[in-house]
Coordinates of C-alpha atoms (C1' of nucleotides) in Angstrom, one line a residue:
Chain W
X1 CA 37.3 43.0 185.8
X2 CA 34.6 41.0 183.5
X3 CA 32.3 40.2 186.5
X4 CA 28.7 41.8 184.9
X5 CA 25.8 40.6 186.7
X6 CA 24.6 37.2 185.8
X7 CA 21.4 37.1 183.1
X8 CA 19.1 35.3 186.1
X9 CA 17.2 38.4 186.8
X10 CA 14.3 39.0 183.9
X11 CA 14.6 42.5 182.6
X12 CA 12.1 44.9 182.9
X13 CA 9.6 45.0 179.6
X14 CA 8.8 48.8 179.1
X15 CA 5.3 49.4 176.8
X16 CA 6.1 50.6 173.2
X17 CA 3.5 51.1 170.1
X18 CA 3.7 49.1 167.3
X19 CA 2.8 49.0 163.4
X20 CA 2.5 46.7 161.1
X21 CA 3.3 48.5 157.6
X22 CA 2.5 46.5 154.6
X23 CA 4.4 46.9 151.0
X24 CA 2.2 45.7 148.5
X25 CA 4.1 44.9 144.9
X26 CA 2.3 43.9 141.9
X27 CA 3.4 44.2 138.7
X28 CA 1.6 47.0 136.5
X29 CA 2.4 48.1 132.9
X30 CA 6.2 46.8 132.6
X31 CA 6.7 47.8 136.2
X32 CA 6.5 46.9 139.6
X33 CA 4.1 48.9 141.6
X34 CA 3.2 49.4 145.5
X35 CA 0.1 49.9 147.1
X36 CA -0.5 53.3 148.4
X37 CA -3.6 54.9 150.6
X38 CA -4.3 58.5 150.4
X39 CA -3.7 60.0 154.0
X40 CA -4.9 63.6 153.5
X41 CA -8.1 63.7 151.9
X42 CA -9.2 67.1 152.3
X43 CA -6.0 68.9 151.8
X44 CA -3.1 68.6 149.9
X45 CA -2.4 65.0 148.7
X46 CA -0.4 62.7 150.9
X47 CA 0.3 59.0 150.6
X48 CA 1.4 56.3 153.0
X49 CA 1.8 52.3 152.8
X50 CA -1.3 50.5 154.6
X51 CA -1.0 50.1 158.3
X52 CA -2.3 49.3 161.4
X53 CA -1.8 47.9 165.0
X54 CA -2.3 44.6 165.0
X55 CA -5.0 43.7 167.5
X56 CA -4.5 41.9 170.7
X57 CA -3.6 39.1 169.8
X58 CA -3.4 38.7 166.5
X59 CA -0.1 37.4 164.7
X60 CA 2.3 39.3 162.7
X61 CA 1.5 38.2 159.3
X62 CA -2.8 37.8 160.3
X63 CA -2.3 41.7 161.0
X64 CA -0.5 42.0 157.6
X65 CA -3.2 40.3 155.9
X66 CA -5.5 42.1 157.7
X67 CA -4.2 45.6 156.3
X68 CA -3.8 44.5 152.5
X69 CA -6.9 43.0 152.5
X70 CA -8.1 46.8 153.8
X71 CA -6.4 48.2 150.9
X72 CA -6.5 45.8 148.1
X73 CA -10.1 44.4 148.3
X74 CA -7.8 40.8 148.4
X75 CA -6.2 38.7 149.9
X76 CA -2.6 38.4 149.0
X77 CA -0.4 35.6 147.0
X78 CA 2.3 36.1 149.7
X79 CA 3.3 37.3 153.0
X80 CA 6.7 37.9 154.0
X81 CA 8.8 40.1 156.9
X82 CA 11.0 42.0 155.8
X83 CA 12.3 43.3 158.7
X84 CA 11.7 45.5 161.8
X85 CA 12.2 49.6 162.2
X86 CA 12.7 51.2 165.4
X87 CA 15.0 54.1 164.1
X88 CA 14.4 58.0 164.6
X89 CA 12.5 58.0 161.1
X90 CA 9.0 59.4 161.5
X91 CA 6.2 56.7 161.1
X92 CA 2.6 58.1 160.4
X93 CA 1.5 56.7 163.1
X94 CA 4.4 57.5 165.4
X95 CA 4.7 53.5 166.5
X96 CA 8.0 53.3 168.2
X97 CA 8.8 49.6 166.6
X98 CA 7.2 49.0 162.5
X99 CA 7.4 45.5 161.1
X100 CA 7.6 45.4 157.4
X101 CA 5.9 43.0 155.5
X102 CA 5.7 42.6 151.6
X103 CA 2.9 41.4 150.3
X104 CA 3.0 40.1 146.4
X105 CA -0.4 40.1 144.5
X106 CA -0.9 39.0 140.7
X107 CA -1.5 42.2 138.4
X108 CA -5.4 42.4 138.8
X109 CA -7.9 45.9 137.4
X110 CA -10.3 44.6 140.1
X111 CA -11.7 47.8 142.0
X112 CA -9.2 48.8 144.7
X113 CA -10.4 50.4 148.0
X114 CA -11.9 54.1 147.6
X115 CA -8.6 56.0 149.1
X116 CA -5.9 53.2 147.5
X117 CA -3.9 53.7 144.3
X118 CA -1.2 51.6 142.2
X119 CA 2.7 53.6 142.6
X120 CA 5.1 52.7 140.5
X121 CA 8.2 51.8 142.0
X122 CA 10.3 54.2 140.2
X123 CA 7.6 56.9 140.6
X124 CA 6.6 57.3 144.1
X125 CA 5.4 60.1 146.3
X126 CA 6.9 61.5 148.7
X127 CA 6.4 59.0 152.2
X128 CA 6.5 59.3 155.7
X129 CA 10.4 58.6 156.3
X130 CA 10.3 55.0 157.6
X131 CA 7.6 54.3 155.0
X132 CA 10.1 54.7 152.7
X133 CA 13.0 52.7 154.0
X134 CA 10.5 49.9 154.4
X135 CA 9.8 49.8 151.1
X136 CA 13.2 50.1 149.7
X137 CA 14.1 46.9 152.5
X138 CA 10.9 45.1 150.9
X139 CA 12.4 45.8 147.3
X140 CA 16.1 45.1 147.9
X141 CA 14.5 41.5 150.0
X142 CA 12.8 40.8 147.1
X143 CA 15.2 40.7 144.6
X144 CA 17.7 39.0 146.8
X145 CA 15.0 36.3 147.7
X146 CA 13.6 35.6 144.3
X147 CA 15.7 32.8 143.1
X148 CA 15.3 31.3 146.7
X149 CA 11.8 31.0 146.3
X150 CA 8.8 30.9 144.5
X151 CA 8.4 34.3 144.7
X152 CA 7.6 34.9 141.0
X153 CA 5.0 33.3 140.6
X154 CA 2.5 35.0 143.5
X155 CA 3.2 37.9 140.8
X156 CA 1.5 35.4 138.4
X157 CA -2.4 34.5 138.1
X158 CA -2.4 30.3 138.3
X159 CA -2.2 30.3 134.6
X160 CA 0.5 32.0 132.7
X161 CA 2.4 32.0 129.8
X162 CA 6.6 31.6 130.1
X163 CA 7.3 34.6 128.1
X164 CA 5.1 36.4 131.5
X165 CA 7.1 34.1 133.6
X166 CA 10.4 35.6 132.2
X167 CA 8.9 38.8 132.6
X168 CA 8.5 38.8 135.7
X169 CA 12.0 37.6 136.6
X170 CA 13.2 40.5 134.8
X171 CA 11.4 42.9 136.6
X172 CA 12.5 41.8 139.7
X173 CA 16.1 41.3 139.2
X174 CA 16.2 44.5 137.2
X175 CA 18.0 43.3 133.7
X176 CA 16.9 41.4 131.1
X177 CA 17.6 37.1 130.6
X178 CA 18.2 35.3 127.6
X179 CA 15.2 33.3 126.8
X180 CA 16.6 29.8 125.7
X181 CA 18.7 30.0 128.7
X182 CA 15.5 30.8 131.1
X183 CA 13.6 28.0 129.5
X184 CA 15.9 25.6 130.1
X185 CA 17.0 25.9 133.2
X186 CA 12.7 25.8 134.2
X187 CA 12.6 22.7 132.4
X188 CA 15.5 21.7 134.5
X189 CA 13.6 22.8 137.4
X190 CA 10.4 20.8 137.3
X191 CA 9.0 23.8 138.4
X192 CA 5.9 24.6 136.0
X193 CA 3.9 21.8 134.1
X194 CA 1.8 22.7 130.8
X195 CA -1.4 23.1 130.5
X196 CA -4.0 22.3 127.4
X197 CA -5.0 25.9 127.1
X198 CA -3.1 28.2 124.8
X199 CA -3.4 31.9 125.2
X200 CA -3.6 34.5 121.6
X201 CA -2.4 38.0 122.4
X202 CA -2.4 40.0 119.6
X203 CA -0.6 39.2 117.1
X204 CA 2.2 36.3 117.4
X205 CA 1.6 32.6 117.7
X206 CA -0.3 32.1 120.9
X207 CA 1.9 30.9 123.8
X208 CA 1.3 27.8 125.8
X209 CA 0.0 28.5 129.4
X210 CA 1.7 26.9 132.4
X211 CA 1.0 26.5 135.9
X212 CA 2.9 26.6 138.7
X213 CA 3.6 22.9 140.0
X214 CA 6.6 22.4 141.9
X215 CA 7.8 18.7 141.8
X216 CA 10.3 16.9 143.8
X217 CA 13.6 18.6 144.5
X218 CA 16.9 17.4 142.7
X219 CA 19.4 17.0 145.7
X220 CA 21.9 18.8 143.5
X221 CA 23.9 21.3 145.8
X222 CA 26.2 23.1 143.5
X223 CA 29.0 25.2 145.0
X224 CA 29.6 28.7 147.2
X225 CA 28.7 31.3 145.0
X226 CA 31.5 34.4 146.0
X227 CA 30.4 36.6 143.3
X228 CA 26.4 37.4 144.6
X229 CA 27.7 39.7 147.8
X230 CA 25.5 42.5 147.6
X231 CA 28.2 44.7 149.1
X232 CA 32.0 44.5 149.8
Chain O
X1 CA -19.8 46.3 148.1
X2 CA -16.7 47.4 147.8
X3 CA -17.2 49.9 150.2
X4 CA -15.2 50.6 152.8
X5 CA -13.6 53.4 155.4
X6 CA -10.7 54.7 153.7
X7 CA -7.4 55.3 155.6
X8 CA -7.7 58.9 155.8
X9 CA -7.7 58.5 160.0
X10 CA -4.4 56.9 161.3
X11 CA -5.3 53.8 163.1
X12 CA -5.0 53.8 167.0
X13 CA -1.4 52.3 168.1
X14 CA -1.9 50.3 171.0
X15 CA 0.9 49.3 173.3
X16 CA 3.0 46.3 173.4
X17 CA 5.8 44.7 175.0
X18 CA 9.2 44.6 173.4
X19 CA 12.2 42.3 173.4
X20 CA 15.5 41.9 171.5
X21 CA 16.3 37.9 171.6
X22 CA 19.5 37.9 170.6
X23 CA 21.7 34.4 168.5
X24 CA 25.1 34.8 169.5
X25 CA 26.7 32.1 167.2
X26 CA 30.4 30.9 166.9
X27 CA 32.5 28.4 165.7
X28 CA 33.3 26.3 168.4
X29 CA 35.2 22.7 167.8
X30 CA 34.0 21.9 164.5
X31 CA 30.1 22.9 165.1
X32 CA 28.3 26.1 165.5
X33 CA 27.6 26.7 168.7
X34 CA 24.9 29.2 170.1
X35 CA 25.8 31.4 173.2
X36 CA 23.2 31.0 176.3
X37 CA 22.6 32.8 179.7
X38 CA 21.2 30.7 182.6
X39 CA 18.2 31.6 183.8
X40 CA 17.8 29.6 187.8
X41 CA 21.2 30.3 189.3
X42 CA 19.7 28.4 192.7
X43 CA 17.0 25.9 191.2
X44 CA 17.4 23.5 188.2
X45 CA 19.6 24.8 185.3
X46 CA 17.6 26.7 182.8
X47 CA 19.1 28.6 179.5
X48 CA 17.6 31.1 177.3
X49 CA 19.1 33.4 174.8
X50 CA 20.8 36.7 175.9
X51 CA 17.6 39.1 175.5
X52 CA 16.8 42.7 176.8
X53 CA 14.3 45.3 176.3
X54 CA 15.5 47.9 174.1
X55 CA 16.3 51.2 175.7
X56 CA 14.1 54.5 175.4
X57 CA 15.6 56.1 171.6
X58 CA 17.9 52.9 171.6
X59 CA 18.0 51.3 168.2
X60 CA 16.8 47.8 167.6
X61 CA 20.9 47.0 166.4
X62 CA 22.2 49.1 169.1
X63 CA 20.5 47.2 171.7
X64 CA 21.5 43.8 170.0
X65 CA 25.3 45.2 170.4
X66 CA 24.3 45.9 174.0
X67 CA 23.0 42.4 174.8
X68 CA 25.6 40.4 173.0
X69 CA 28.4 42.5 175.1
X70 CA 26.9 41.8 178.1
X71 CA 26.8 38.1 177.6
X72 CA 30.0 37.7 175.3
X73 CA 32.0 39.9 177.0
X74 CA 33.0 41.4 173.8
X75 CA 31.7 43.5 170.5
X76 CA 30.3 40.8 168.1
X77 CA 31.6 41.0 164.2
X78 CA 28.2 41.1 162.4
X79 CA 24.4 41.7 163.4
X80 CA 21.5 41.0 161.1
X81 CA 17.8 41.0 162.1
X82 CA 16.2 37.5 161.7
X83 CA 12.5 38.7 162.3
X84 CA 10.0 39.9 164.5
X85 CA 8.2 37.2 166.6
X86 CA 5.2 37.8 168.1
X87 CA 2.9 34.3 167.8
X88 CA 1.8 32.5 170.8
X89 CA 4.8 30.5 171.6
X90 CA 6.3 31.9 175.6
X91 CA 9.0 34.3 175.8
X92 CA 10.9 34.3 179.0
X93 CA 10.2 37.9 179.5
X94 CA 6.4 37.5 178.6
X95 CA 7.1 40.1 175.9
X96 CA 4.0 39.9 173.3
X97 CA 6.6 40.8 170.4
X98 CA 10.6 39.9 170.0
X99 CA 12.8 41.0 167.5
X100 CA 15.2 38.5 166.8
X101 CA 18.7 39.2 166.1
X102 CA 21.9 37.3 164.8
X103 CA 25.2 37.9 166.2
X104 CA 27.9 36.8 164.6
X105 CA 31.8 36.2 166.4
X106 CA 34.7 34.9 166.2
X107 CA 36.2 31.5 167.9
X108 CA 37.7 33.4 171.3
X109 CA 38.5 31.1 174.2
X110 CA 37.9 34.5 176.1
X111 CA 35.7 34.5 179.5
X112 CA 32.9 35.0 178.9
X113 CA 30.4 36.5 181.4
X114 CA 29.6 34.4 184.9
X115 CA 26.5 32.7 183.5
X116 CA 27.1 32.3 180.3
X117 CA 27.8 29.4 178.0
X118 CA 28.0 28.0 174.3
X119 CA 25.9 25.1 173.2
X120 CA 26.4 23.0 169.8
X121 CA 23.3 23.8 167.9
X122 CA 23.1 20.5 167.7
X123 CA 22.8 19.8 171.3
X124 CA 20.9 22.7 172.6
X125 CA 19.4 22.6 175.9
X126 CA 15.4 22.8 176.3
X127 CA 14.9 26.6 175.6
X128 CA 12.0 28.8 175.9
X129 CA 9.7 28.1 173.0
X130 CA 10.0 31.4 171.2
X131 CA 13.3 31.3 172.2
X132 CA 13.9 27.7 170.3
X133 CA 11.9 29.6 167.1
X134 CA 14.7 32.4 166.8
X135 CA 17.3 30.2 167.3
X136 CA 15.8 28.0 164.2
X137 CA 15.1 30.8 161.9
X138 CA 18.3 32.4 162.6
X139 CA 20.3 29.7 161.2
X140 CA 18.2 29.7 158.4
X141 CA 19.1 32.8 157.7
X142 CA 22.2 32.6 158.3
X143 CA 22.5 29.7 155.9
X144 CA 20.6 31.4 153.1
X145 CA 22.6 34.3 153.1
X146 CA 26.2 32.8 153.5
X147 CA 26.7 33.0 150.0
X148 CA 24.9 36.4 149.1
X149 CA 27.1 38.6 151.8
X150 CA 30.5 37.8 153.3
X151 CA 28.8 36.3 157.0
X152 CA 31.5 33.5 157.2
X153 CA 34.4 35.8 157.6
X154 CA 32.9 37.5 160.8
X155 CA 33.9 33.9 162.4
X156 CA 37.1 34.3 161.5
X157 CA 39.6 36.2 163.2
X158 CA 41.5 39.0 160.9
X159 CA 43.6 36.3 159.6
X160 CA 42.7 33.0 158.5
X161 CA 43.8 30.1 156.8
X162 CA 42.0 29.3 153.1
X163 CA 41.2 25.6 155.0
X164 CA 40.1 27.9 158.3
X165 CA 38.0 29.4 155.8
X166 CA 36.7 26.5 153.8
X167 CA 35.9 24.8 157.3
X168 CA 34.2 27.6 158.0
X169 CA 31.6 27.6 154.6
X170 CA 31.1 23.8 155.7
X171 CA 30.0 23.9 158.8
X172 CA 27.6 26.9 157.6
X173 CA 26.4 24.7 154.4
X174 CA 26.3 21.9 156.9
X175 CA 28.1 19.5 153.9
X176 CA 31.9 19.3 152.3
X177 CA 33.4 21.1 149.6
X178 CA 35.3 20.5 147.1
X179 CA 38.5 21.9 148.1
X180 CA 40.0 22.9 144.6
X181 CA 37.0 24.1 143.5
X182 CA 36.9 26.3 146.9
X183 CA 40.0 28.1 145.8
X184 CA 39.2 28.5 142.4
X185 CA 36.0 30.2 142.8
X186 CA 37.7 32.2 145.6
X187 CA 40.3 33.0 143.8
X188 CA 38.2 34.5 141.4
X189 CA 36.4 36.4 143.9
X190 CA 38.9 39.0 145.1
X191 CA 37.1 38.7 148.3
X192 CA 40.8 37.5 150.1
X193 CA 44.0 38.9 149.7
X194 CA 47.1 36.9 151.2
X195 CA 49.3 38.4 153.7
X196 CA 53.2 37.2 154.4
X197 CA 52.3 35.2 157.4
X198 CA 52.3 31.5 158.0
X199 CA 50.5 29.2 160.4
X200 CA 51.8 26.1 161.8
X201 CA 49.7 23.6 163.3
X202 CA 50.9 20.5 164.4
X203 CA 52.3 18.1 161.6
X204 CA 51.5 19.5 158.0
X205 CA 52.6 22.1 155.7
X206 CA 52.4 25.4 157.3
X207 CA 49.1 27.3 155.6
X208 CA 49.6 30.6 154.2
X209 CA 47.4 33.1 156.2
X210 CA 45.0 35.5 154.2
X211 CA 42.9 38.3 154.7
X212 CA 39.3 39.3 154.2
X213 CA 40.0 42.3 151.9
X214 CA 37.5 42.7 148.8
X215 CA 38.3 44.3 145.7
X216 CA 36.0 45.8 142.5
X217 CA 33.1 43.7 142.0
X218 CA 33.0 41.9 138.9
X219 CA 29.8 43.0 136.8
X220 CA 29.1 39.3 136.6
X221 CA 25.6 38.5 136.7
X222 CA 24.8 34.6 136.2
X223 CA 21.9 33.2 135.2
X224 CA 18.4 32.6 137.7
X225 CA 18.6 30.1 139.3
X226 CA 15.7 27.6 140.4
X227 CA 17.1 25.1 142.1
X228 CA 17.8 26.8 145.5
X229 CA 14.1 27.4 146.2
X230 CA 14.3 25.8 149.7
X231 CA 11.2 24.6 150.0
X232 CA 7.8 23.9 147.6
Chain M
dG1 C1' 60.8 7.1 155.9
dA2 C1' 55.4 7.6 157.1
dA3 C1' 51.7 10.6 158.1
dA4 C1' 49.5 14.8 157.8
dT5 C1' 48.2 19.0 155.9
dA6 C1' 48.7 22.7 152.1
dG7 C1' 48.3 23.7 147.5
dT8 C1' 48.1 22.9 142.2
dG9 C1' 47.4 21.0 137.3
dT10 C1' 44.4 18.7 134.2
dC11 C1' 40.3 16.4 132.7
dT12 C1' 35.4 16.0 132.2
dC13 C1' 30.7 17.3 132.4
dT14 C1' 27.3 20.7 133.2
dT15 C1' 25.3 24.8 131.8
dA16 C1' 24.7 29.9 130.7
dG17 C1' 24.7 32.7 126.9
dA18 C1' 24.9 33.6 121.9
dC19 C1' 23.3 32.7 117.5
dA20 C1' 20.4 31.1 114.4
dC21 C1' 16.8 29.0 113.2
dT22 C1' 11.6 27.1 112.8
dA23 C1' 6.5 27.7 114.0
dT24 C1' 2.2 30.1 114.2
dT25 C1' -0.4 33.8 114.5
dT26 C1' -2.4 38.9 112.9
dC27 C1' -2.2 42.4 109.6
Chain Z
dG1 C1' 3.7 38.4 101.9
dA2 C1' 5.6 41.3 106.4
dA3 C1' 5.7 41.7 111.3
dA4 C1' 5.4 39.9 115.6
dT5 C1' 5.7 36.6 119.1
dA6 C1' 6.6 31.5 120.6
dG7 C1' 9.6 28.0 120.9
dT8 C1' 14.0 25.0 119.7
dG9 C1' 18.8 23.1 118.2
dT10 C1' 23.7 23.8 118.3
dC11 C1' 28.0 25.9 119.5
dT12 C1' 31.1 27.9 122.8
dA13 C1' 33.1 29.3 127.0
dA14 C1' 33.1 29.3 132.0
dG15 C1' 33.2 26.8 135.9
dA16 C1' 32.3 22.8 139.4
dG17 C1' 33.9 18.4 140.8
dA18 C1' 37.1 14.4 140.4
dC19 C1' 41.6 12.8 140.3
dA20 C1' 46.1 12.9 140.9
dC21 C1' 49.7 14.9 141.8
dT22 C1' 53.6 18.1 144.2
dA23 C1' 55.2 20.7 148.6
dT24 C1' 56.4 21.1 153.3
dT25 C1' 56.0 20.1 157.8
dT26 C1' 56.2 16.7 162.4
dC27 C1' 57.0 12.3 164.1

DNA sequence: GAAATAGTGTCTCTTAGACACTATTTC
DNA sequence: GAAATAGTGTCTAAGAGACACTATTTC
């Protein structure tokens, strides 16, 4: 009883709409923040993420830069999936299939696009339903890909100090790291390289500004970690 | 300058093609192997991955569930999307986007459906060329998140030996571990729970069989680490 | 007994985190 | 001087890897 047809035939491709839906994250006073474009001008207020179709053919991630560029006035540090949506949750557009995409841009005041405001994360409107299970995916795949790579510092102008290094780790992982410990293991890292140019904030002894300049990678493999699973 | 149309008017949503490519992986004798569907029964051999358009209302996992049963034969252990791909490279199916999904099984000598067969990923057969992409990124994926969620006991039967277990993390690591080290960090996990059974297998000390059966998570948060970043 | 596999005890070296300190700035 | 921030040295405790061992099976 297991005879099934054989997979020689090509299934039939049925037409379906689809949206790329961008999550831009920068960080904004102490907090991360996503990019949000006012949907209901006249009326009451209503926000969405940035989104389009991409056009025929155009890549995934051309499309995504496309749309943040349409929002932000910029091009984004970063470009990653984050996964695709085809659930029953309502998308503005009513695209049958979204692909998420996070975008990560360096905390800038530069004018944003007329329509386009700055959320914090623990502060958003009210979204569209899928809109807002993208952006939780694109916060949770943040977090869980941030000490797989660089991801840190496209939150980061090209110059920064380590204490806004640090600060930016600790916004994305959500608690806060010992310092001494942080340095060292970036030392350790041959990740950043100093610079000549020390930056006076305030008061405090002006901090040293680093940029980012990734070196060759130590072969050192250390062993499975068991005690990262983000759920039983 | 900075002018520009705000967002206020939802973009037109064109229509696309859509495909679920599906990577049906397994342990088979001591490498992963990848399952594939041929695709000239008459003419030269030709493989692909087990791929279908999703149903009208079917979900993206759903129809991933759908494909792997009609290939494997059987429900897979664990599905995880990999990505949308939608760049020039063919699909089999001419679809202009695939999502790409993971599928994740147990070692069964079961039959598998007429048609079917498992490849070593390291001696794959020429594939389609979006086809050879999925199958790339998904063990990527798969290897990135083997230690951040529990993916290496979904090729494990219920019960499993700790060197089952350990042979397992290798082959996903792709190099060997220290076996002490293994169980001590294991141990310490409460991911595994041992169960009164004992294996034999050939010559050797019969192996204590355990179960996948995770208990309280430990609060412990270590330190970032920079050293995984995978690439510069 | 030899060979093979399972499982453990102990040592060392690395490293994350705590603590305490020094250094340099503004007020 | 006080307050604030930058940056460092040292100790400790946890844990990864090496090594060497014991345990239990088949041949």
């Amino acid at each position: 009883m297991r005879e099934r047809p054989p997979h020689s035939m090509k299934p039939a491709v049925r037409k379906t709409t689809l949206a790329v839906d961008v999550v831009v994250l920068s960080p904004q006073a102490d907090t991360l923040a996503a990019l949000l474009v006012r949907t209901a001008p006249g009326g009451r207020e209503r926000w969405s993420l940035p989104w389009d179709a991409p056009l025929p053919g155009e890549g995934l991630e051309d499309a995504a830069a496309r749309i943040t560029e349409g929002a932000l006035g910029a091009t984004p540090a970063l470009l990653e999936q984050v996964g695709a949506f085809a659930d029953v949750r309502r998308h503005p557009g009513d695209a049958d299939v979204s692909v998420g995409i996070v975008a990560l841009t360096p905390h800038a005041e530069s004018a944003l696009v007329a329509g386009a405001e700055w959320f914090s994360l623990a502060a958003l409107p009210p979204l569209p339903p899928r809109h807002r299970a993208i952006v939780d995916r694109a916060t949770t795949v943040v977090r869980q890909r941030v000490d797989q790579s660089p991801l840190a510092f496209r939150l980061l102008p090209p110059m920064f100090t380590l204490s806004d290094l640090q600060g930016i780790y600790e916004l994305l992982l959500g608690r806060r790291l010992h310092k001494a410990s942080f340095r060292r293991a970036l030392q350790a890292s041959y990740l950043v390289e100093p610079t000549d140019e020390w930056r006076s904030e305030g008061r405090g002894r002006p901090a040293q500004l680093f940029r980012y300049a990734p070196r060759k990678r130590r072969g050192a493999r250390r062993g499975v970690r068991f005690d990262l699973f983000t759920d039983g």
